[in-house]
Amino acid sequence: MKRIRIDSVKPGDIVFTARPGKISKSIRLATDGAVSHALICVQHGSFIDSTSDGVQARNLQRELFDDDEQVFHFRLKDETDQETMAAIVNYARAEIGARYSILEATRSLASINKPRLKRQFCSRLVARVYRKAGIDLVADADYCSPEDLKRSPLLVELPIETETVSEDEVNWSNNQDNAIVAMHKAQNAVLSAARSIDGSVENFNDVYALLVKNPQIDGKIARSLKHSGYLDIWRIEVAAHPWRYDGSLINKLSGPEKIDSLREYCIGTVKGAYSNGFRFANNLVQLKNLQSRNPRKSFQLEISLYEALVRNDEARREVAYNWLSHHDPSALRLHMEQIDPHSPYWYSMVDRVEPNLAALSRHAVAAEGSSNVCSSCGDQPTETYRVVNGAETMPGVPSLRLCEDCHQIRQEMYTALLPFFS
């Protein structure tokens, strides 16, 4: 058995596969191609694809391939900006839970009527999320095959980097609690409850819209959230790896035999220190906005969930940051994600979670004709700070550029602000 090396893939990368089975062979024969399935990377070690089980996230560490299975690695030929790539990833995540349609997949191979439906199949999923971000990988994103994507002139093939997985490791992995599988089952339970009311529901955004229009279904959706276990899946990860969230525990593990694996984990974490967990903050803010306009028990339950996810994401980041700061400060400086205040990527995040701050800083930048001004008042000189406790004060805001007065005011408001490196 083999798996793809995590560090060889980046968000937005596309992995194509060709399994030796009959279904895969049939797809390749029908498309005159070499591949039959497509997956898109959305985070360090995380992929999303559409199979007969629907659209779901997968852990790259657990995605194992037989030795006779072909795997191909593709990436955009021309590198895109951070905000566009973030949009691609967000669009892919929003489709989690959508049902698979073998009929639609079949229609992509035939010259017949092709309605533009919401259900997904693997190549449609990848092509659609790129199209939503303004990148047309193929002529028709709704109806294309994995081979069509693979032949896109906008993509370039990279050497596939794999590593051998021992039988003992496969057995160990199969016996572990898998939070991703549990989450998929819980999501399907909630979506099934919503689909029993409206069969057109495909994802959680559809559930939210349904709740807004039909307050009488709130009790049923709230019960499905509770009884499915959806609200507590995060506890599986915390219970399995408590040291990721507790600095004292990770320090107890930092003996010579563990130091290399801990360094690898912490580097992987700080590479996406703020962007990887942004979806939690973004969902939290969106749910709070929905709850303020349309109070629902279901929204409140999810708000509590996302508050926990934002806190956990922050804890993971700070534990990894502090461990590297002590054990390998040079690696921290090399790999720590720094999102520059007032950059396009910074605005793409802050616009969604703190729109008033974004508007205020835009006004200050325009008035002074420089981005090197205070995010709050526009004064100079300034210093750049990373937000340490954003889960409590401003979820989703990664950094601020502040003058001395505004820095002091923020601190008095219990906002923890530190330089990216001491």
XYZ file of C-alpha atoms in Angstrom:
422
model
C 0.000 0.000 0.000
C 1.049 3.593 -0.563
C -0.147 7.126 0.143
C 0.670 10.589 -1.145
C 3.200 12.584 0.839
C 1.288 15.336 2.624
C 3.930 17.999 2.086
C 3.895 17.482 -1.680
C 0.361 18.851 -2.202
C -1.108 22.307 -1.700
C -4.672 23.680 -1.480
C -6.242 23.699 -4.927
C -4.157 20.779 -6.211
C -6.065 18.045 -8.024
C -5.303 14.347 -7.644
C -6.552 11.923 -10.301
C -6.728 8.179 -9.794
C -7.251 5.043 -11.871
C -8.233 1.995 -9.894
C -7.940 -1.508 -11.401
C -11.651 -2.338 -10.898
C -14.432 -2.680 -13.476
C -16.115 0.683 -12.805
C -12.870 2.593 -13.194
C -12.050 0.734 -16.388
C -15.504 1.494 -17.794
C -15.096 5.224 -17.130
C -11.667 5.287 -18.732
C -12.928 3.372 -21.743
C -15.915 5.723 -22.188
C -13.715 8.824 -21.954
C -10.737 7.403 -23.842
C -8.662 8.432 -20.860
C -6.192 7.329 -18.236
C -8.101 8.419 -15.097
C -11.518 7.800 -13.565
C -11.699 9.894 -10.389
C -10.700 13.378 -9.186
C -10.117 14.861 -5.712
C -9.279 18.451 -4.725
C -6.955 19.447 -1.884
C -8.490 22.002 0.500
C -5.988 22.037 3.341
C -2.718 20.520 4.461
C -3.564 16.816 4.489
C -7.248 17.213 3.587
C -9.066 16.471 0.315
C -12.680 16.709 -0.824
C -14.293 14.526 -3.466
C -17.674 13.232 -4.616
C -18.380 9.505 -4.565
C -21.479 7.354 -4.237
C -21.458 8.407 -0.557
C -21.791 12.060 -1.574
C -19.377 14.977 -1.240
C -17.099 14.453 1.731
C -13.747 15.391 3.202
C -10.918 12.886 3.367
C -7.718 12.705 5.382
C -4.757 12.262 3.046
C -2.966 10.194 5.692
C -5.810 7.663 5.588
C -6.283 7.704 1.807
C -4.353 4.597 0.812
C -3.732 3.329 -2.705
C -2.935 -0.156 -3.893
C 0.452 -0.628 -5.492
C -1.176 -1.237 -8.890
C -3.369 1.867 -8.635
C -2.310 4.852 -10.743
C -2.227 8.287 -9.115
C -1.560 11.641 -10.823
C -0.867 15.037 -9.274
C -1.874 18.283 -11.052
C -1.702 21.973 -10.156
C -2.649 25.257 -11.795
C 0.005 26.142 -14.352
C -0.098 29.820 -13.384
C -0.096 30.481 -9.656
C -3.160 32.390 -8.501
C -3.489 34.873 -5.654
C -4.325 33.838 -2.091
C -7.852 35.210 -2.088
C -8.806 33.310 -5.258
C -7.381 30.081 -3.876
C -9.244 30.676 -0.608
C -12.455 31.090 -2.620
C -11.826 27.780 -4.429
C -11.352 26.006 -1.106
C -14.413 27.655 0.462
C -16.619 26.737 -2.487
C -15.469 23.117 -2.224
C -16.154 22.965 1.511
C -19.629 24.438 1.013
C -20.556 21.429 -1.139
C -19.871 18.881 1.619
C -22.958 16.730 2.039
C -24.242 17.169 -1.518
C -25.516 13.914 -3.016
C -23.843 12.011 -5.816
C -25.677 11.540 -9.115
C -24.634 8.656 -11.310
C -27.230 9.825 -13.861
C -25.579 13.231 -14.133
C -22.155 11.634 -14.385
C -23.415 9.442 -17.218
C -24.928 12.421 -19.007
C -21.500 14.050 -19.115
C -20.423 11.263 -21.477
C -23.408 11.432 -23.834
C -24.827 13.993 -26.261
C -28.236 14.204 -24.580
C -30.251 16.786 -22.678
C -28.134 18.117 -19.832
C -30.081 19.903 -17.064
C -27.981 21.984 -14.664
C -28.773 20.276 -11.377
C -27.195 20.736 -7.931
C -26.097 17.154 -7.320
C -22.451 16.348 -7.795
C -19.989 13.873 -9.231
C -16.221 14.043 -8.875
C -15.161 16.018 -11.951
C -18.192 18.326 -11.798
C -17.325 19.201 -8.197
C -13.744 20.167 -9.051
C -14.655 22.055 -12.233
C -17.533 23.919 -10.580
C -15.573 25.210 -7.591
C -12.869 26.514 -9.908
C -15.487 28.097 -12.161
C -17.123 29.860 -9.188
C -13.726 31.392 -8.446
C -13.461 32.634 -12.046
C -11.244 29.883 -13.490
C -12.654 27.745 -16.299
C -10.638 24.539 -16.317
C -12.947 23.036 -18.965
C -15.513 24.307 -21.450
C -18.479 22.951 -19.461
C -17.959 22.685 -15.713
C -21.341 21.016 -15.211
C -20.601 18.150 -17.566
C -17.024 16.992 -17.821
C -15.079 13.831 -17.104
C -11.956 13.372 -14.968
C -10.028 12.982 -18.216
C -11.379 16.346 -19.474
C -10.009 17.974 -16.343
C -6.688 16.168 -16.625
C -6.285 17.544 -20.171
C -7.064 21.132 -19.153
C -4.468 23.533 -20.593
C -4.614 25.464 -17.314
C -3.156 22.549 -15.353
C 0.326 21.118 -15.203
C 1.300 17.642 -14.058
C 3.727 17.259 -11.164
C 5.728 14.185 -10.208
C 3.640 12.131 -7.801
C 5.326 11.732 -4.408
C 4.206 8.683 -2.449
C 5.425 6.750 0.547
C 4.991 3.103 1.436
C 2.569 2.260 4.245
C 3.325 -0.863 6.279
C 0.697 -3.489 7.074
C 1.002 -2.693 10.782
C 0.266 0.985 10.114
C -2.735 0.090 7.947
C -4.128 -2.119 10.722
C -3.494 0.561 13.352
C -5.207 3.209 11.239
C -8.234 0.998 10.610
C -8.701 0.492 14.343
C -8.644 4.201 15.258
C -11.717 6.340 15.805
C -12.077 8.318 12.597
C -13.591 11.747 13.199
C -13.968 12.336 9.456
C -16.091 9.211 8.961
C -18.146 10.049 12.052
C -18.676 13.594 10.796
C -19.810 12.340 7.410
C -22.410 10.074 9.031
C -23.633 12.852 11.314
C -23.858 15.366 8.467
C -25.861 12.892 6.403
C -28.264 12.371 9.319
C -28.925 16.119 9.572
C -29.243 16.510 5.805
C -31.615 13.532 5.644
C -33.857 15.208 8.202
C -33.912 18.371 6.094
C -34.481 16.409 2.876
C -37.515 14.735 4.404
C -39.005 18.240 4.400
C -37.553 19.515 1.135
C -35.982 17.040 -1.273
C -33.937 19.739 -3.004
C -31.616 20.246 -0.006
C -28.022 19.333 -0.880
C -25.787 21.012 1.722
C -25.880 22.913 4.996
C -26.363 26.284 3.319
C -29.589 24.839 1.925
C -30.565 23.744 5.443
C -30.015 27.266 6.756
C -32.143 28.763 3.988
C -34.859 26.209 4.743
C -34.819 27.154 8.437
C -35.168 30.846 7.611
C -38.220 30.224 5.419
C -39.822 27.572 7.630
C -39.451 28.292 11.363
C -41.857 25.444 12.167
C -39.184 22.860 11.219
C -36.679 24.218 13.746
C -37.481 21.549 16.332
C -36.905 18.691 13.893
C -33.569 20.062 12.660
C -32.419 20.835 16.212
C -33.202 17.265 17.276
C -31.258 15.883 14.319
C -28.267 18.044 15.245
C -28.318 16.643 18.773
C -29.160 13.009 18.135
C -26.790 12.571 15.164
C -23.778 13.458 17.297
C -22.942 16.282 14.877
C -22.381 18.742 17.722
C -19.815 16.543 19.486
C -17.672 15.010 16.725
C -14.861 17.439 17.537
C -14.381 15.675 20.867
C -13.026 12.590 19.061
C -10.015 14.547 17.783
C -9.391 16.243 21.135
C -9.605 12.947 23.006
C -7.283 11.224 20.521
C -4.662 13.993 20.488
C -5.008 16.120 23.651
C -1.395 17.285 23.376
C -2.288 19.309 20.271
C -4.369 21.612 22.464
C -2.321 21.754 25.648
C 1.197 23.156 25.834
C 2.079 21.225 28.986
C 1.114 17.927 27.360
C 3.084 18.487 24.166
C 6.143 19.386 26.240
C 5.897 16.055 28.081
C 6.064 14.295 24.704
C 9.114 16.211 23.509
C 11.703 13.523 24.076
C 14.384 12.651 21.495
C 12.308 9.870 19.926
C 9.332 12.209 19.290
C 11.054 15.469 18.420
C 11.079 15.006 14.644
C 7.415 14.006 14.356
C 6.372 16.863 16.652
C 8.381 19.332 14.583
C 6.698 18.083 11.407
C 3.244 18.412 12.984
C 3.893 21.913 14.355
C 5.309 23.144 11.042
C 2.263 21.808 9.211
C 0.027 23.615 11.696
C 1.693 27.049 11.542
C 1.862 26.969 7.741
C -1.885 27.577 7.764
C -1.979 29.147 11.207
C -4.847 31.522 10.413
C -6.214 30.509 7.014
C -6.818 26.814 7.796
C -9.259 27.560 10.593
C -10.840 30.623 9.038
C -13.858 28.604 7.899
C -14.834 28.082 11.550
C -14.787 31.801 12.290
C -16.576 32.604 9.041
C -19.340 30.071 9.770
C -19.628 31.360 13.333
C -20.143 34.944 12.199
C -22.631 33.910 9.504
C -24.655 31.850 11.993
C -24.696 34.705 14.501
C -25.997 37.013 11.779
C -28.700 34.492 10.867
C -29.652 34.063 14.526
C -29.948 37.833 15.071
C -32.450 38.125 12.205
C -34.161 34.728 12.467
C -33.853 33.254 15.965
C -33.781 29.468 15.797
C -32.719 26.806 18.283
C -30.832 25.090 15.463
C -28.752 28.188 14.775
C -27.935 28.579 18.476
C -26.787 24.965 18.701
C -24.460 25.473 15.742
C -23.182 28.748 17.170
C -22.094 26.900 20.303
C -20.427 24.263 18.123
C -18.474 26.778 16.074
C -17.429 28.716 19.156
C -15.804 25.487 20.366
C -14.197 24.864 16.960
C -12.759 28.397 16.857
C -11.327 27.983 20.365
C -9.811 24.607 19.460
C -8.280 25.982 16.274
C -6.727 28.817 18.236
C -5.371 26.422 20.858
C -3.775 24.221 18.179
C -2.124 27.214 16.558
C -0.736 28.637 19.787
C 0.527 25.267 21.057
C 2.364 24.667 17.776
C 3.670 28.252 17.677
C 5.020 28.102 21.229
C 6.557 24.643 20.748
C 8.469 25.771 17.645
C 9.435 29.042 19.316
C 11.162 27.005 22.009
C 12.488 24.026 20.013
C 13.087 25.367 16.499
C 12.653 29.167 16.160
C 14.262 29.177 12.714
C 11.580 26.776 11.425
C 8.917 28.999 12.975
C 10.234 32.051 11.135
C 10.450 30.108 7.889
C 6.996 28.519 7.975
C 4.701 30.693 10.125
C 1.811 32.070 8.059
C 1.886 35.878 8.126
C -1.180 37.630 6.690
C -0.187 41.227 6.128
C -2.771 43.774 7.338
C -4.486 45.710 4.513
C -3.333 43.225 1.868
C -5.976 41.862 -0.549
C -5.955 38.514 1.262
C -6.400 40.213 4.641
C -9.405 42.136 3.307
C -10.891 38.976 1.793
C -10.987 37.532 5.328
C -11.861 40.596 7.389
C -14.638 41.666 5.008
C -16.516 38.521 6.036
C -15.939 38.485 9.790
C -15.385 42.136 10.775
C -16.814 44.289 7.935
C -16.767 47.465 10.033
C -13.043 47.047 10.693
C -12.441 46.397 6.984
C -14.358 49.552 6.005
C -12.551 51.609 8.640
C -9.111 50.474 7.508
C -9.949 51.039 3.826
C -10.959 54.603 4.631
C -7.731 55.161 6.572
C -5.572 53.684 3.799
C -7.304 55.796 1.139
C -7.070 58.979 3.203
C -3.353 58.550 3.896
C -2.434 57.043 0.535
C -0.537 54.246 2.245
C -1.309 50.792 3.634
C 1.235 51.331 6.402
C -1.281 53.068 8.666
C -3.192 52.076 11.784
C -6.041 49.687 11.022
C -8.267 51.579 13.452
C -7.459 55.290 13.180
C -5.073 55.741 10.253
C -2.250 57.228 12.345
C 1.452 56.490 11.950
C 3.906 55.076 12.960
C 2.560 51.579 13.370
C 3.546 48.049 14.296
C 2.111 44.794 12.926
C 0.666 42.334 15.419
C -0.822 38.885 15.145
C -4.103 38.333 17.010
C -3.481 35.658 19.627
C -6.920 35.321 21.262
C -9.201 36.061 18.345
C -11.605 33.307 19.447
C -12.642 35.542 22.340
C -12.431 38.973 20.762
C -12.546 38.974 16.945
C -12.818 35.508 15.378
C -11.226 35.294 11.947
C -9.099 38.459 12.118
C -5.502 37.253 11.717
C -3.524 40.442 12.272
C -3.700 44.195 12.858
C -1.502 47.167 12.115
C -1.785 49.557 15.037
C -0.383 52.825 16.323
C 0.731 52.958 19.948
C -2.545 54.452 21.222
C -4.775 51.919 19.455
C -2.517 49.078 20.545
C -3.015 50.130 24.149
C -6.775 50.493 23.675
C -7.028 47.026 22.161
C -5.065 45.570 25.056
C -7.411 47.280 27.522
C -10.238 45.535 25.613
C -8.448 42.224 26.392
C -7.227 41.632 22.854
C -3.964 39.695 23.024
C -1.593 41.110 20.392
C 1.991 40.037 19.829
C 4.610 40.547 17.118
C 4.792 37.601 14.744
C 8.277 36.905 16.105
C 9.948 38.085 19.279
